[in-house]
XYZ file of C-alpha atoms in Angstrom:
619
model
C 0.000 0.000 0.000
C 1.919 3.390 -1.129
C 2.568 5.738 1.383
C 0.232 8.649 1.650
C 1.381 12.159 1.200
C 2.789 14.866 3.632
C 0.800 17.987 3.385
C 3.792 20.802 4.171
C 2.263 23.523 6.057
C 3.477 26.733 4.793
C 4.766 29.590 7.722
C 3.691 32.382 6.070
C 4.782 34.998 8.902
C 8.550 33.635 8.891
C 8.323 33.703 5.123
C 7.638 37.336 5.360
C 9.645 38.257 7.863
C 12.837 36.480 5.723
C 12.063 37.786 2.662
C 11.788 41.967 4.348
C 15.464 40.851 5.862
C 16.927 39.639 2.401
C 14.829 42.876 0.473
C 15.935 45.150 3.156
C 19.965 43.797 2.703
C 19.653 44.229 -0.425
C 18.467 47.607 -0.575
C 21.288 48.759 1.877
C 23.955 46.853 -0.600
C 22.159 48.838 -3.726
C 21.768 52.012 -1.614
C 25.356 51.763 -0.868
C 27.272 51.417 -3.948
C 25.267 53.773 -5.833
C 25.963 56.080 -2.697
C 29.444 55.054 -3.728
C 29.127 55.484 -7.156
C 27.739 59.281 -6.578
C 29.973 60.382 -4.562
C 32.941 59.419 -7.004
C 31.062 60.799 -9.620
C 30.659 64.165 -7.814
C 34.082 64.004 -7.003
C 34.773 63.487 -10.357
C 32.925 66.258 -11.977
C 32.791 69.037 -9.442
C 35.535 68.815 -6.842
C 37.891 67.133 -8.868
C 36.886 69.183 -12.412
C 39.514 71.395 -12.482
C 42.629 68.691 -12.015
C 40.443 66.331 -14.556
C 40.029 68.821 -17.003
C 43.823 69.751 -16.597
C 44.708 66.338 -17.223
C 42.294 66.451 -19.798
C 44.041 68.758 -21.905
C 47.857 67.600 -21.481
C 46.459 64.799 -23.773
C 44.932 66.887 -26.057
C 46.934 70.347 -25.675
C 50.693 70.731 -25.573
C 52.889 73.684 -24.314
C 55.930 74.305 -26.125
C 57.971 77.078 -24.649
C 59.419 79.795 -26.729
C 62.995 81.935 -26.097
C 63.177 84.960 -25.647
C 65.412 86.821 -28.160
C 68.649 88.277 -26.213
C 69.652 91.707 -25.464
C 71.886 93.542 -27.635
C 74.774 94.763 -27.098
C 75.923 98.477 -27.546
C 79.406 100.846 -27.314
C 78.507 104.565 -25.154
C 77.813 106.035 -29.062
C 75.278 103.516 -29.870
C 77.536 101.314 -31.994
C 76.563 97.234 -31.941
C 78.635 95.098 -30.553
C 77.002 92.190 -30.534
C 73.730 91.301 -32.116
C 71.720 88.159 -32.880
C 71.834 86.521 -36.242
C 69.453 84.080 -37.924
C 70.412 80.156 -38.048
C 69.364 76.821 -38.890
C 70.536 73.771 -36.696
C 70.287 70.164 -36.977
C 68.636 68.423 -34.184
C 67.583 64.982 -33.163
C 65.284 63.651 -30.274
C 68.036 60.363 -29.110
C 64.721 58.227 -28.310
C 63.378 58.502 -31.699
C 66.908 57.284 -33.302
C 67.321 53.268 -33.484
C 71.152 52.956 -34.574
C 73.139 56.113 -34.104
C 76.183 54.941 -35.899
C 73.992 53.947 -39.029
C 72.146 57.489 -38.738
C 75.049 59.406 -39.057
C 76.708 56.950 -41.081
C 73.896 57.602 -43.542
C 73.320 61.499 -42.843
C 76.773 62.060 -43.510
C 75.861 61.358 -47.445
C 74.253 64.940 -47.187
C 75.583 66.483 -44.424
C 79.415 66.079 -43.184
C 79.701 65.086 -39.377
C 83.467 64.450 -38.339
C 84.483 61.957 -35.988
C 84.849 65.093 -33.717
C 81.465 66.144 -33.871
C 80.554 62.090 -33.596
C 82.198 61.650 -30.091
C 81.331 65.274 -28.793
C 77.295 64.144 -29.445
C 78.202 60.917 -27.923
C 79.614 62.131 -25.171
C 76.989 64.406 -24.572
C 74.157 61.706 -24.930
C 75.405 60.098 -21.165
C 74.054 63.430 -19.525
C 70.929 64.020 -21.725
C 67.410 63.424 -21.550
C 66.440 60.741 -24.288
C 63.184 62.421 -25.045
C 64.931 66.096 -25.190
C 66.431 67.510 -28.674
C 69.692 67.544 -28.961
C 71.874 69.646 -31.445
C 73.793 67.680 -34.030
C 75.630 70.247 -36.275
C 74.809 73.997 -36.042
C 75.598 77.033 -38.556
C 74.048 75.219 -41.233
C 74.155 76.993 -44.850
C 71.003 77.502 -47.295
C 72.084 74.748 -49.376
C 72.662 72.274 -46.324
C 69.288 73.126 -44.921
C 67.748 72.668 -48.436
C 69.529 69.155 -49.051
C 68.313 67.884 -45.819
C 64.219 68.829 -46.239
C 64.175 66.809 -49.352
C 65.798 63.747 -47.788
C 64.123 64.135 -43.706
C 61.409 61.679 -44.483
C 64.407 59.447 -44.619
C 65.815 60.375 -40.963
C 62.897 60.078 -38.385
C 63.838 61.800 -35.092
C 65.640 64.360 -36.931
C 65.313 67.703 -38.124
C 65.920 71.426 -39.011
C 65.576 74.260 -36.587
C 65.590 78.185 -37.244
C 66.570 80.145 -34.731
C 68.553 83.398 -33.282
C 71.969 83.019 -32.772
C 74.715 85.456 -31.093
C 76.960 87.148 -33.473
C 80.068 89.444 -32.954
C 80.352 91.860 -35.837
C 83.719 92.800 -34.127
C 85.314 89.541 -33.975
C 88.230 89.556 -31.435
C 88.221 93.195 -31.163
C 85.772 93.171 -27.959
C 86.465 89.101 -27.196
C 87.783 89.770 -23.627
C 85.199 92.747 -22.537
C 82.475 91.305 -23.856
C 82.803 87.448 -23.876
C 80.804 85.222 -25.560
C 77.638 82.896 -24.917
C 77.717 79.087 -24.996
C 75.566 75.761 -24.874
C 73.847 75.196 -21.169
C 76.192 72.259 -19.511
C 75.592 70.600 -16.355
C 77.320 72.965 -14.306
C 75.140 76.021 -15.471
C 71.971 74.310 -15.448
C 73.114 73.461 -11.374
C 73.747 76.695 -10.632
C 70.301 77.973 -12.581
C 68.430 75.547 -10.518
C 70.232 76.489 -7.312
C 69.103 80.388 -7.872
C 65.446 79.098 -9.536
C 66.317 80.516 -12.358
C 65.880 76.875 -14.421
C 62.349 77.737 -15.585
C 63.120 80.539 -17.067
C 65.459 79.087 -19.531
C 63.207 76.069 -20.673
C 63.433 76.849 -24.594
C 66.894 79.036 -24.135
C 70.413 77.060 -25.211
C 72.849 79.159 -24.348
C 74.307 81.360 -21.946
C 76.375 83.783 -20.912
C 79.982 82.206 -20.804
C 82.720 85.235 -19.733
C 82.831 88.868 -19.896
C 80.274 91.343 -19.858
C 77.776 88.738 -21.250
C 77.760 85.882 -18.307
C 77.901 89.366 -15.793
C 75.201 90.970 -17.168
C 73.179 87.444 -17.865
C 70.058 88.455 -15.710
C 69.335 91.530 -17.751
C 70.312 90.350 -21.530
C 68.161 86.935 -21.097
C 64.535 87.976 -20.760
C 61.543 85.557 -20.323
C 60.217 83.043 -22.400
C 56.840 82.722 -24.359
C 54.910 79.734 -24.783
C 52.639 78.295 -27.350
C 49.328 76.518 -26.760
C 48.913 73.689 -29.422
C 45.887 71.047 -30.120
C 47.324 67.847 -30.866
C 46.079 64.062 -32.080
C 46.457 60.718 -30.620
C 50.246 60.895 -32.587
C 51.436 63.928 -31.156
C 50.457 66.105 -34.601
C 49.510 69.745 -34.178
C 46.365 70.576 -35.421
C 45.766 73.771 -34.596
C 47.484 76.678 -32.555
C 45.498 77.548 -29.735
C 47.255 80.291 -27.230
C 50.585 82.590 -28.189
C 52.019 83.739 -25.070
C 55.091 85.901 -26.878
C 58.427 85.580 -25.208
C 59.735 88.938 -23.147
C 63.055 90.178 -24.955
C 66.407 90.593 -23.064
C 67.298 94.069 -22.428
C 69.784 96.129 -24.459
C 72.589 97.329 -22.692
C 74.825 100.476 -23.513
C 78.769 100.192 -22.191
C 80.692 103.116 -21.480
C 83.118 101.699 -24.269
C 84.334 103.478 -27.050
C 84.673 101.746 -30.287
C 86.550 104.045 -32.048
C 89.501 104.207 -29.402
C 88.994 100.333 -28.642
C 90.064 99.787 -32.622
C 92.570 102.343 -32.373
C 94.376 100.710 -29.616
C 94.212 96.822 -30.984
C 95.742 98.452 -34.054
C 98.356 100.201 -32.068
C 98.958 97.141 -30.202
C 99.739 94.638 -33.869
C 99.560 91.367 -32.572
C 102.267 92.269 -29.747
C 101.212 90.738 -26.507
C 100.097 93.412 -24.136
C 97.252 95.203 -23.027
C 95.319 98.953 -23.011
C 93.351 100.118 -20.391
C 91.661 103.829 -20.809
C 89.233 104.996 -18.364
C 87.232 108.349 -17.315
C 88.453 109.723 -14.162
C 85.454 111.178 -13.612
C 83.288 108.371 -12.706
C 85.190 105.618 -13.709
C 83.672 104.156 -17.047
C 86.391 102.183 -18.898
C 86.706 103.541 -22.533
C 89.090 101.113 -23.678
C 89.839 97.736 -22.562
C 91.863 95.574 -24.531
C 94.174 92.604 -24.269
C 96.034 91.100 -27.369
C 96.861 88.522 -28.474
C 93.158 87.993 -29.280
C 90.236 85.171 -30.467
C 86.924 85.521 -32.343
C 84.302 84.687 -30.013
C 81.806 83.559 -32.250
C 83.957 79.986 -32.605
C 82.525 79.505 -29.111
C 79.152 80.719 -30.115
C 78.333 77.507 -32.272
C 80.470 75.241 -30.473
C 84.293 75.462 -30.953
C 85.926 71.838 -32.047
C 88.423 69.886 -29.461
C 90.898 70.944 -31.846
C 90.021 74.306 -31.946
C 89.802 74.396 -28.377
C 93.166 72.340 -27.490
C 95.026 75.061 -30.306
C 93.913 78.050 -28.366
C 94.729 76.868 -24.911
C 98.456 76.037 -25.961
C 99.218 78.830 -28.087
C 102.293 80.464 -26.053
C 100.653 83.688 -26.788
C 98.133 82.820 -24.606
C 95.003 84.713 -26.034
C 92.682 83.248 -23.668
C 93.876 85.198 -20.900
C 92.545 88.911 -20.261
C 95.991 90.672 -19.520
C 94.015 93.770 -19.070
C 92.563 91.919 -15.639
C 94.266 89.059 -15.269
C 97.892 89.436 -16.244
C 100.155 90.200 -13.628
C 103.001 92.229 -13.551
C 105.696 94.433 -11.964
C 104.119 98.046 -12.059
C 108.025 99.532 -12.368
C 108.467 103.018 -12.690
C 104.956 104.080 -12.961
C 103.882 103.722 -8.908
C 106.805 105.852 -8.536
C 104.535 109.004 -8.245
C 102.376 107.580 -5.956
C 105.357 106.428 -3.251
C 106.665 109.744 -3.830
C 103.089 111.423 -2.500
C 104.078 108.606 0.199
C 106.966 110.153 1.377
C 105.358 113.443 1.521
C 102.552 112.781 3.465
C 104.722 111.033 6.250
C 107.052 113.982 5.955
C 110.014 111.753 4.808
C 110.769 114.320 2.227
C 109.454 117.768 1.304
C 109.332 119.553 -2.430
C 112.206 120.523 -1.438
C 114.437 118.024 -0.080
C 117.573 117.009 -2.554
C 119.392 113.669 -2.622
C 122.707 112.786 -4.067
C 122.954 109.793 -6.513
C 126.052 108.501 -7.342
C 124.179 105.694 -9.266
C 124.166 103.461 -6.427
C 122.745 103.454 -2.919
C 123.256 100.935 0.169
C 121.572 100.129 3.060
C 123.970 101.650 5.906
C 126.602 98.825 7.060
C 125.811 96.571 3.899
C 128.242 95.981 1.168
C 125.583 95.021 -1.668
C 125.400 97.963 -3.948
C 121.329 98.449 -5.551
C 122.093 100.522 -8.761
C 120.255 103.167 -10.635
C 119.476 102.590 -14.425
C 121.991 105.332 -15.170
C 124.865 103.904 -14.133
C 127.115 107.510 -13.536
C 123.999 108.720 -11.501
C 121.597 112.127 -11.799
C 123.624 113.852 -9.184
C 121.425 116.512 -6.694
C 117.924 115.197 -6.893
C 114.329 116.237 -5.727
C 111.312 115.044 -6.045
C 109.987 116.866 -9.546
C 113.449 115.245 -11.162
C 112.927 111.879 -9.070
C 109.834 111.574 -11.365
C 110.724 113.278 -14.361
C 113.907 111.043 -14.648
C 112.925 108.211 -12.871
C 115.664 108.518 -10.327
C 116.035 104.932 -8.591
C 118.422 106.044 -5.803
C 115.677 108.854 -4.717
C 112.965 106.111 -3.942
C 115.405 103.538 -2.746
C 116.378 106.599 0.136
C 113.086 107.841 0.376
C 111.426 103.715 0.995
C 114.177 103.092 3.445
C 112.559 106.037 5.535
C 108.838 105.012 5.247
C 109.244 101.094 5.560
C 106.902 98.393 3.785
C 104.043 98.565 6.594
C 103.269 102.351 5.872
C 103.592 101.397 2.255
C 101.597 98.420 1.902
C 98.895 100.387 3.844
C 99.187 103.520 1.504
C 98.902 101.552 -1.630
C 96.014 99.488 -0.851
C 94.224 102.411 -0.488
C 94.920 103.038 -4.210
C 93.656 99.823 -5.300
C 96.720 97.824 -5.267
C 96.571 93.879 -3.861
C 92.801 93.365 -4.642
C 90.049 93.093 -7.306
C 88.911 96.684 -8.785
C 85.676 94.879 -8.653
C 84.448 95.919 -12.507
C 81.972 94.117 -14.187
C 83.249 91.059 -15.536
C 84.307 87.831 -13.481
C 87.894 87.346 -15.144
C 89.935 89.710 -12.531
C 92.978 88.828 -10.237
C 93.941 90.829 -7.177
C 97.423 91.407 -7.855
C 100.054 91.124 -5.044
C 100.978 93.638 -3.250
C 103.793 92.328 -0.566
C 103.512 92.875 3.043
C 105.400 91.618 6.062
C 102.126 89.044 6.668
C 101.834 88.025 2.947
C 105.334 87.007 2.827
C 104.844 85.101 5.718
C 101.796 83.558 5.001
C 103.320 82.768 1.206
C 106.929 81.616 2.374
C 106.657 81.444 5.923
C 110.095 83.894 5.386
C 110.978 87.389 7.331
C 110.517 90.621 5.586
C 114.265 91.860 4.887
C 114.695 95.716 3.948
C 116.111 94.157 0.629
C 112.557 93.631 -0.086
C 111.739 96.712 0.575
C 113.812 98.591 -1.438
C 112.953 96.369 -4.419
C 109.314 97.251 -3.934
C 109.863 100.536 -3.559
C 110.706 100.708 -7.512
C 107.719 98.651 -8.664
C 109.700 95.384 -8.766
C 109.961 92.802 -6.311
C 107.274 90.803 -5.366
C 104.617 93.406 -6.142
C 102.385 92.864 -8.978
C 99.825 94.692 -10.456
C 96.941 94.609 -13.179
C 96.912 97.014 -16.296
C 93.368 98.079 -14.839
C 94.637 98.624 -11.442
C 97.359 100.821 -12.806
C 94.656 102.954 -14.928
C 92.795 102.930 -11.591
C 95.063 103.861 -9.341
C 96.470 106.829 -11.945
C 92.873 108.102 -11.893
C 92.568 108.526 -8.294
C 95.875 110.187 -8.630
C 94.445 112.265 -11.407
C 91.335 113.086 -9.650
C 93.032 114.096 -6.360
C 91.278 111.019 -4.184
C 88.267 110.571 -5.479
C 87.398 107.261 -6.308
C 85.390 105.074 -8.457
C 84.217 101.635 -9.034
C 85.844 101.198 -12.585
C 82.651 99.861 -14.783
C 81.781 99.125 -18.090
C 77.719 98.794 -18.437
C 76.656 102.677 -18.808
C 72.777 102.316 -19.169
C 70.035 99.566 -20.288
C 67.080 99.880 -22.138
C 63.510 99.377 -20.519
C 61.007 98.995 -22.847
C 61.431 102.257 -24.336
C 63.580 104.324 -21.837
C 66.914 104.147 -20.917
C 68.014 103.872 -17.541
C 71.387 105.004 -16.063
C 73.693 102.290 -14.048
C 74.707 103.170 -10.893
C 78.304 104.614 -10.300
C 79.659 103.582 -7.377
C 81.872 105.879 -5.821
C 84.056 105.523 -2.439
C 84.569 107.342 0.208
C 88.106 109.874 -1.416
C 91.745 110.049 0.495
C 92.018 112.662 2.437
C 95.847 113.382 2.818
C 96.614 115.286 5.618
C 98.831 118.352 3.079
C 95.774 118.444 0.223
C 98.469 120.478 -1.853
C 100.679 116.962 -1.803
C 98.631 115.747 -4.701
C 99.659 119.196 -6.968
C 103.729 118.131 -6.374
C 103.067 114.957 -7.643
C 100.443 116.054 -10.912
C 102.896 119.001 -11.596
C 105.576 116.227 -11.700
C 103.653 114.058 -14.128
C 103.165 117.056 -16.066
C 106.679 117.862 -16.572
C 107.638 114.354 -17.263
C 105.180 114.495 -20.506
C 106.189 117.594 -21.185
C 109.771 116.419 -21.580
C 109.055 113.678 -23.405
C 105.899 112.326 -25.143
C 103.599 115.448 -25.265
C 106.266 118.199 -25.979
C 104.716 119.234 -28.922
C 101.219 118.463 -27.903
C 98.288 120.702 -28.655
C 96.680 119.740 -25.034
C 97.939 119.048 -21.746
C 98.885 115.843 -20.201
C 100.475 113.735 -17.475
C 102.858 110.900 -17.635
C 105.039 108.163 -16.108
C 106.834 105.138 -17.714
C 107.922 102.061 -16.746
C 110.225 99.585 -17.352
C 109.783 96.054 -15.794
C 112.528 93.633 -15.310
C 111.538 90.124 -16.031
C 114.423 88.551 -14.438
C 117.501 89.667 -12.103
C 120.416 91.119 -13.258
C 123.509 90.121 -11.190
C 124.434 93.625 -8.993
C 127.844 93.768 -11.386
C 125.939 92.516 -14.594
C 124.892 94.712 -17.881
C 121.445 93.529 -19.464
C 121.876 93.185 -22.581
C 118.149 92.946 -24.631
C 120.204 91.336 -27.458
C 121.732 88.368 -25.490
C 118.197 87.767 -23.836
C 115.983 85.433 -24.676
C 112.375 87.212 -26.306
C 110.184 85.563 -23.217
C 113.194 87.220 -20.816
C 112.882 91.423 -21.668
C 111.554 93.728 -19.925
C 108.404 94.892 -19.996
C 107.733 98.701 -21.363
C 104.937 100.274 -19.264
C 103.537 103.655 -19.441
C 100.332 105.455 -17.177
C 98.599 108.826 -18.440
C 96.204 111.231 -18.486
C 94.833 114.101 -20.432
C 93.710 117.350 -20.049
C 95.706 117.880 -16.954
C 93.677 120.720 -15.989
C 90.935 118.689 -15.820
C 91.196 114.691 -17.036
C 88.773 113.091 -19.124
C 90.651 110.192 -19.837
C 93.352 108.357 -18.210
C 95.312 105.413 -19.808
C 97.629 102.378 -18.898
C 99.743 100.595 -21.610
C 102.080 97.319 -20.931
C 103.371 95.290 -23.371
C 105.360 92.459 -22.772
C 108.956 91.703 -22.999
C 108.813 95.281 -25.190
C 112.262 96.738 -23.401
C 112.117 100.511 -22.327
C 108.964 102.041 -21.058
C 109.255 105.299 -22.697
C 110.646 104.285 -26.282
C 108.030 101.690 -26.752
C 105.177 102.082 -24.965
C 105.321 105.891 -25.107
C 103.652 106.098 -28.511
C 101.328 104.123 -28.368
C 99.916 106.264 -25.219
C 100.286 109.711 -26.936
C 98.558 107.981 -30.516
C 95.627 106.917 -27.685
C 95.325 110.356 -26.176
C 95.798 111.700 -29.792
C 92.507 109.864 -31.305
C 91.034 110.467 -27.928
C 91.451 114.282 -27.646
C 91.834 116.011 -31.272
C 87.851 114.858 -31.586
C 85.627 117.467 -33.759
C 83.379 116.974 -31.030
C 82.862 115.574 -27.653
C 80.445 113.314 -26.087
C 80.446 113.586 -22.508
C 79.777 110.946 -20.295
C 76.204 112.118 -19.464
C 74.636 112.712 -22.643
């Protein structure tokens, strides 16, 4: 018999109740993640709109910065100096490039790259960014830059760019004043970053490198532009959206003038040697040149390693600014200031009168320290000290004074540290002391030294700008200047005037001390140089010894080896009533002071002060 059936009784009020649980779970689970799924969207489109959007358009929109075209440059009579030139350049992005070697293997079919150029882009590619363009070959010509758009579809990651470019009309006339720009290398982008300057030179290549262009960097720069550009999915512009223009560097104005700057590197021919001119009257350099020279704009465009490596051992040595960084005995030409010396410690009066035999000794020491003329100048003062360069007079008169009054007298003048002017390239000079010698040698100061200072020889050394510097203080009676070279800059429209720093002057205790030692300088030129002058000037020459001369020994330029002569120096000024331009001459292993480096000073002051017309420093 088959079972019968179970009748399930149904609990209707449990069923319920289970099914509100599940329905309400499941409406808090729902409820939930579409409270989740508002809140991102609300995050999305309102709070987060602006950083979405931004993100947005980096995708679509790219920024390309833009340089900023650089200052120019200009002489005190608005002649340019340096300006910017048009260019095409040959860059690659590194990422885009497969096979270097084959690339430029290939490229080399239409444009030549050297095995120079090879390595140098090599060498560069372990510091660069892969993504970043890098310049292959620069300068290119018309013909080059046509040859190369026929065959780019053949070089992918490669191209042409147009750009400005420095260019020095001058050549290596200005080279040392002005310097030159170069390519950004890791050192200046460090020291960019360090001042947060980096930014500001996102499209810019080069930079200031030396001279009055790496000194004056902040003002011939400017700002960059940028462009706003709508691009695909592969990077290509479709449209340009935004021009933000770049803000141009400003032009500058030195207190140079161009006319006596090519007067004196003619004057000079190739001799090594420098001229400094300045205007004692607030110490703007008119002239500053050093020869032997180098065009600048090799280093514009990137000078070769050969190029380089000839420069930097050329004997000549044209890299070096003598004007500020050579270094040598002033001579004869400090012999009007240790004269005012002796005056104002009342070791000797206009007056007083010493006897030269043509030689002089320290009293109880044998050694003998000759005068040039070896039968003496008899009776001396202090007018014929200077006018004939008396040794004996100064070796008496430093004997007196000692080196610690001296050393103390002459820095005041300038001597022993930087003038401070407006380019980097400047050495301090020496000027001995009882501590520098023994801090340098650990040695005693010996009155030896002293007396071999006392002429300008010895271990004192001086710059061709310090000498100019230290004559205009002379010149201008103790007033002194900062010497400087930038005169004013263009804003916008207007020009503004630099600063002009001026110190506190020397106040000697006799004021009329400083007309002795002007009416001194006055006589020497008129003796010599400026005899037949139309305007008045003042004058001292100089001649350096190299090496020493045994005390019973003749020198003899012929018997001397070139690298061995002396060294002809000469300081003046013009119109000695009231100087508008002072000037310092050396050149190097010339012989006498006054027979070589004589003309060349009065040709200076010639072009200088038989203008038409003048231009003073204000206008």
């Amino acid at each position: 018999m088959p079972p019968k059936k179970r009748i399930t009784m149904h609990d209707h009020a449990a069923e319920a109740s289970l099914f509100k649980r599940r329905a309400f779970f499941t409406f808090i689970c729902v409820f939930v993640l579409l409270s989740v799924l508002f809140s991102n969207l609300y995050q999305l489109q309102v709070v987060s709109y602006k950083d979405y959007e931004t993100r947005s358009n980096d995708n679509r929109i790219r920024v390309v910065p833009t340089a900023p075209s650089r200052g120019l440059i200009f002489d005190r009579h608005g002649q340019l100096l340096a300006e910017n030139q048009p260019y095409h350049s040959l860059e690659m992005i590194p990422e885009k490039i497969k096979n270097l070697d084959e690339t430029f293997d290939e490229l080399n079919n239409i444009i030549e790259i050297d095995a120079d150029e090879r390595e140098q882009i090599k060498e560069t590619l372990k510091f660069h960014r892969r993504f970043k363009p890098l310049t292959i070959k620069g300068k290119l010509t018309e013909e080059q830059v046509a040859t190369f758009s026929v065959n780019q579809h053949r070089f992918p990651g490669i191209y042409v760019e147009a750009g400005l470019k420095r260019h020095y009309p001058y050549a290596d006339l200005m080279t040392h004043v002005l310097g030159y720009v170069g390519k950004i290398n890791t050192r200046d982008k460090a020291q960019l970053e360090q001042s947060n300057n980096w930014k500001t030179y996102a499209a810019t290549k080069d930079i200031g490198k030396q001279g009055v262009e790496k000194f004056y960097e902040g003002l011939l720069h400017g700002l960059p532009g940028h462009l706003e550009e709508e691009v695909n999915n592969r990077g290509r512009v479709i449209r340009t959206l935004k021009v933000t223009p770049p803000t141009p560097g400003k032009d500058i104005y030195l207190t140079l003038d161009l006319k006596l700057q090519q007067k004196a590197m003619e004057l000079l021919a190739g001799r090594r040697g420098s001229v400094v001119a300045m205007d004692p009257r607030d110490g703007g350099i008119l002239a500053m040149v050093s020869s032997p020279s180098y065009d600048a704009n090799l280093f514009v465009h990137g000078i070769s390693s050969k190029g380089y490596s000839d420069l930097l051992n050329d004997k000549s040595r044209p890299l070096i600014n003598r004007a500020t960084q050579g270094q040598y005995s002033p001579a004869s030409t400090i012999k009007p200031l240790v004269a005012l010396l002796g005056l104002e410690e009342r070791a000797i009066n206009d007056k007083t009168r010493v006897w030269d035999p043509g030689f002089w000794q320290i009293p109880g020491v044998e050694r003998k320290w000759r005068d040039w003329k070896r039968w003496g100048h008899g009776w001396v003062d202090v007018y014929h000290a200077i006018v004939d360069s008396c040794d004996i007079f100064f070796y008496e008169l430093v004997y007196k004074v000692g080196i610690d009054k001296m050393a103390d007298f002459m820095g005041k003048f300038g001597f022993g540290e930087r003038t401070n002017v407006d380019i980097y390239e400047e050495v301090a000079g020496i000027m001995p002391s009882r501590d520098w010698k023994r801090l340098r040698y650990n040695q005693a100061w010996y009155i030896g030294d002293t007396i071999s200072v006392g002429i300008g020889q010895g271990y004192w050394t001086s710059t061709p700008l310090q000498l100019a510097n230290s004559t205009a203080i002379l010149a201008n009676k103790g007033r002194r200047f900062t010497p400087h070279l930038l005169k004013t800059f263009k804003d916008d429209t207007v020009k503004i005037d630099a600063p002009i720093d001026e110190h506190e002057p020397i106040i000697l205790k006799n004021p009329k001390n400083w007309d002795i030692i002007n009416e001194a300088m006055r006589q020497t030129a008129d003796k010599s140089r400026f005899t037949d002058a139309t305007y008045t000037a003042a004058m001292k020459t100089g001649t350096a010894q190299v090496f020493s001369v045994g005390q019973d020994e003749k020198y003899n330029a012929e018997t001397v080896a070139e690298h061995l002569r002396d060294n002809a120096l000469i300081v003046a000024y013009a119109p000695y009533e009231n100087p508008r331009i002072v000037l310092a001459v050396v050149l190097e292993n010339a012989g006498w002071g006054g027979a070589n480096a004589g003309p060349l000073a009065r040709a200076l002051l010639d072009e200088y002060m038989l203008r038409d017309e003048w231009v003073l420093p204000n206008e």
